Amino acid sequence: MTDTNQQLFDRARAVIPGGVNSPVRAFRAVGGTPRFIARAQGPYMWDAAGQRYIDYIGSWGPMILGHGHPAVVEAVQRAVAEGFSFGAPTEREIELAEAILALMPSMEMVRLVSSGTEAAMSALRLARGATGRRHIVKFEGCYHGHADALLVKAGSGLATFGNPTSAGVPAEVVQHTLVLEYNNVAQLEEAFALHGHDIACVMIEAIAGNMNFVRATPEFARRCRELCTQHGALLVFDEVMTGFRVGLHGAQGVLGITPDLTVLGKVIGGGMPLAAFGGPRAIMEQLAPLGPVYQAGTLSGNPVATACGLATLKEIARPGFYETLSAKTRALAEGLRHAAADAGVPFSADCEGGMFGFFLLPQLPQNYGTVMTSDGARFNALFHGLLDRGVYIAPALYEAGFVSAAHAADDIGATIEAAREVFRTL
Ligand SMILES: *Cc1c(COP(=O)(O)O)cnc(C)c1O
């Protein structure tokens, strides 16, 4: 049954490094053969062998309405007929900018780009340009795309800056990136005491979705805000994953914290290549062509992508959307927790809006180090057990999961039953 996938994987590996265009898709962490997806509809995807899966990846977040939502498909088809790309401004870019600003009160202006990586990288340059400072603070386990300065792990102490996590990134390129432990208030305070005068920004996933699912504690988020304000640094919320995913106003709405800059992606493109960054007018007007901070893009504000994003935002802004979505996600998290408890498997889970995380740990972790103490072999058995039963979760224990509006109670129920079977075998 998976022979077709294996054949495609062999063919792919001959022409694409590792057979994939983004590493996690290769199933390296969990082993086995990646499924090559042929089509998707609603909460389901079908692989090249015709096997159906309930999809809890949702293209890693964008597909909040499920696959092939009729209003979105129609908007995209209409846009395609009008033209793919003009390299000139369009009214639809204004409409999308207005729609984003209406939902994100911390943003007065926004610039559209094509990927989260590009948006985070540009926000960083803007923060440095606007403050005239060099240093940036990030947290271990948070992912902000693959710009050189952000591919970094903690150095040996607070006085030393980070070390590159990728070959091809010279140490000099990350010498201004300070990597701190997530949710560690004392370390953050110490870093500001030492370097505060030269910190351009603190960049954070306020609900982290790239070390599975870990919330910033209210105290930690508040101290990030206070210390940035006190030292003249900008607070940058990377909401590429959480924006319009954990709630209509993102993680900043959930936590009640106003960042200076916000980075968006994933849901705002509805599955098309689209991302954005924005903030107060005075900071955003530092960007070219008005200001000295250069930033540009051939396909930025692409007319098809903006049509897809606009149609998606229109659906999620309907009253009650997140209440219904949250209830489904909670039902899934609760059901999994009970199934694990019945089988005596250590388990904890958390969720917000349409995003969830679970751990084969008795308690929810607060930082990357603890996340990585999860039992990898057990997770891999769970992953393959679910996949064999037609349930597709992220193929790595450090990834979050996503529920869409298209998931029905039956899909959630079938998922919990499949998990119940697998938990008994762990
Ligand atoms: C996915 C993600 C990115 C990178 O976005 P791409 O579109 O993959 O470049 C950046 N930050 C966060 C928080 C993300 O989840």
JSON list of N, CA, C and O in Angstrom, two decimals, residues 111-113 118 122 125 277 287-289 293-297 300:
[
{"chain": "A", "resi": 111, "resn": "ARG", "atom": "N", "xyz": [3.63, 45.57, 6.17]},
{"chain": "A", "resi": 111, "resn": "ARG", "atom": "CA", "xyz": [4.20, 45.28, 4.84]},
{"chain": "A", "resi": 111, "resn": "ARG", "atom": "C", "xyz": [4.06, 43.79, 4.56]},
{"chain": "A", "resi": 111, "resn": "ARG", "atom": "O", "xyz": [4.33, 42.96, 5.41]},
{"chain": "A", "resi": 112, "resn": "LEU", "atom": "N", "xyz": [3.64, 43.48, 3.32]},
{"chain": "A", "resi": 112, "resn": "LEU", "atom": "CA", "xyz": [3.43, 42.09, 2.92]},
{"chain": "A", "resi": 112, "resn": "LEU", "atom": "C", "xyz": [4.69, 41.54, 2.26]},
{"chain": "A", "resi": 112, "resn": "LEU", "atom": "O", "xyz": [5.33, 42.23, 1.46]},
{"chain": "A", "resi": 113, "resn": "VAL", "atom": "N", "xyz": [5.00, 40.29, 2.60]},
{"chain": "A", "resi": 113, "resn": "VAL", "atom": "CA", "xyz": [6.13, 39.57, 1.99]},
{"chain": "A", "resi": 113, "resn": "VAL", "atom": "C", "xyz": [5.65, 38.16, 1.63]},
{"chain": "A", "resi": 113, "resn": "VAL", "atom": "O", "xyz": [4.44, 37.90, 1.66]},
{"chain": "A", "resi": 118, "resn": "GLU", "atom": "N", "xyz": [11.19, 35.49, 5.63]},
{"chain": "A", "resi": 118, "resn": "GLU", "atom": "CA", "xyz": [11.43, 36.83, 5.08]},
{"chain": "A", "resi": 118, "resn": "GLU", "atom": "C", "xyz": [10.86, 37.90, 6.03]},
{"chain": "A", "resi": 118, "resn": "GLU", "atom": "O", "xyz": [11.49, 38.94, 6.26]},
{"chain": "A", "resi": 122, "resn": "SER", "atom": "N", "xyz": [13.13, 40.59, 8.02]},
{"chain": "A", "resi": 122, "resn": "SER", "atom": "CA", "xyz": [12.90, 42.01, 7.74]},
{"chain": "A", "resi": 122, "resn": "SER", "atom": "C", "xyz": [12.57, 42.77, 9.03]},
{"chain": "A", "resi": 122, "resn": "SER", "atom": "O", "xyz": [13.00, 43.91, 9.21]},
{"chain": "A", "resi": 125, "resn": "ARG", "atom": "N", "xyz": [15.78, 43.47, 10.82]},
{"chain": "A", "resi": 125, "resn": "ARG", "atom": "CA", "xyz": [16.53, 44.58, 10.21]},
{"chain": "A", "resi": 125, "resn": "ARG", "atom": "C", "xyz": [15.87, 45.91, 10.57]},
{"chain": "A", "resi": 125, "resn": "ARG", "atom": "O", "xyz": [16.55, 46.89, 10.91]},
{"chain": "A", "resi": 277, "resn": "PHE", "atom": "N", "xyz": [4.82, 41.80, 8.19]},
{"chain": "A", "resi": 277, "resn": "PHE", "atom": "CA", "xyz": [5.28, 42.32, 9.49]},
{"chain": "A", "resi": 277, "resn": "PHE", "atom": "C", "xyz": [4.78, 43.75, 9.60]},
{"chain": "A", "resi": 277, "resn": "PHE", "atom": "O", "xyz": [4.61, 44.45, 8.60]},
{"chain": "A", "resi": 287, "resn": "LEU", "atom": "N", "xyz": [10.97, 52.14, 6.83]},
{"chain": "A", "resi": 287, "resn": "LEU", "atom": "CA", "xyz": [11.22, 51.23, 5.70]},
{"chain": "A", "resi": 287, "resn": "LEU", "atom": "C", "xyz": [11.29, 51.99, 4.38]},
{"chain": "A", "resi": 287, "resn": "LEU", "atom": "O", "xyz": [10.60, 52.99, 4.18]},
{"chain": "A", "resi": 288, "resn": "ALA", "atom": "N", "xyz": [12.11, 51.46, 3.44]},
{"chain": "A", "resi": 288, "resn": "ALA", "atom": "CA", "xyz": [12.13, 51.99, 2.08]},
{"chain": "A", "resi": 288, "resn": "ALA", "atom": "C", "xyz": [10.73, 51.82, 1.46]},
{"chain": "A", "resi": 288, "resn": "ALA", "atom": "O", "xyz": [10.07, 50.82, 1.75]},
{"chain": "A", "resi": 289, "resn": "PRO", "atom": "N", "xyz": [10.21, 52.73, 0.66]},
{"chain": "A", "resi": 289, "resn": "PRO", "atom": "CA", "xyz": [10.92, 53.87, 0.11]},
{"chain": "A", "resi": 289, "resn": "PRO", "atom": "C", "xyz": [10.91, 55.12, 1.00]},
{"chain": "A", "resi": 289, "resn": "PRO", "atom": "O", "xyz": [11.51, 56.13, 0.61]},
{"chain": "A", "resi": 293, "resn": "VAL", "atom": "N", "xyz": [15.73, 51.88, 5.94]},
{"chain": "A", "resi": 293, "resn": "VAL", "atom": "CA", "xyz": [15.83, 50.42, 6.08]},
{"chain": "A", "resi": 293, "resn": "VAL", "atom": "C", "xyz": [15.33, 49.76, 4.79]},
{"chain": "A", "resi": 293, "resn": "VAL", "atom": "O", "xyz": [14.13, 49.84, 4.48]},
{"chain": "A", "resi": 294, "resn": "TYR", "atom": "N", "xyz": [16.21, 49.08, 4.07]},
{"chain": "A", "resi": 294, "resn": "TYR", "atom": "CA", "xyz": [15.83, 48.53, 2.78]},
{"chain": "A", "resi": 294, "resn": "TYR", "atom": "C", "xyz": [15.10, 47.19, 2.94]},
{"chain": "A", "resi": 294, "resn": "TYR", "atom": "O", "xyz": [15.44, 46.36, 3.78]},
{"chain": "A", "resi": 295, "resn": "GLN", "atom": "N", "xyz": [14.10, 46.99, 2.10]},
{"chain": "A", "resi": 295, "resn": "GLN", "atom": "CA", "xyz": [13.32, 45.75, 2.11]},
{"chain": "A", "resi": 295, "resn": "GLN", "atom": "C", "xyz": [12.51, 45.76, 0.83]},
{"chain": "A", "resi": 295, "resn": "GLN", "atom": "O", "xyz": [11.97, 46.80, 0.44]},
{"chain": "A", "resi": 296, "resn": "ALA", "atom": "N", "xyz": [12.40, 44.59, 0.14]},
{"chain": "A", "resi": 296, "resn": "ALA", "atom": "CA", "xyz": [11.72, 44.55, -1.15]},
{"chain": "A", "resi": 296, "resn": "ALA", "atom": "C", "xyz": [11.33, 43.12, -1.50]},
{"chain": "A", "resi": 296, "resn": "ALA", "atom": "O", "xyz": [11.74, 42.18, -0.81]},
{"chain": "A", "resi": 297, "resn": "GLY", "atom": "N", "xyz": [10.55, 42.92, -2.55]},
{"chain": "A", "resi": 297, "resn": "GLY", "atom": "CA", "xyz": [10.20, 41.56, -2.99]},
{"chain": "A", "resi": 297, "resn": "GLY", "atom": "C", "xyz": [9.44, 41.54, -4.30]},
{"chain": "A", "resi": 297, "resn": "GLY", "atom": "O", "xyz": [8.40, 42.20, -4.42]},
{"chain": "A", "resi": 300, "resn": "SER", "atom": "N", "xyz": [6.05, 40.12, -3.58]},
{"chain": "A", "resi": 300, "resn": "SER", "atom": "CA", "xyz": [5.38, 40.62, -2.37]},
{"chain": "A", "resi": 300, "resn": "SER", "atom": "C", "xyz": [4.00, 41.17, -2.69]},
{"chain": "A", "resi": 300, "resn": "SER", "atom": "O", "xyz": [3.84, 41.94, -3.64]}
]
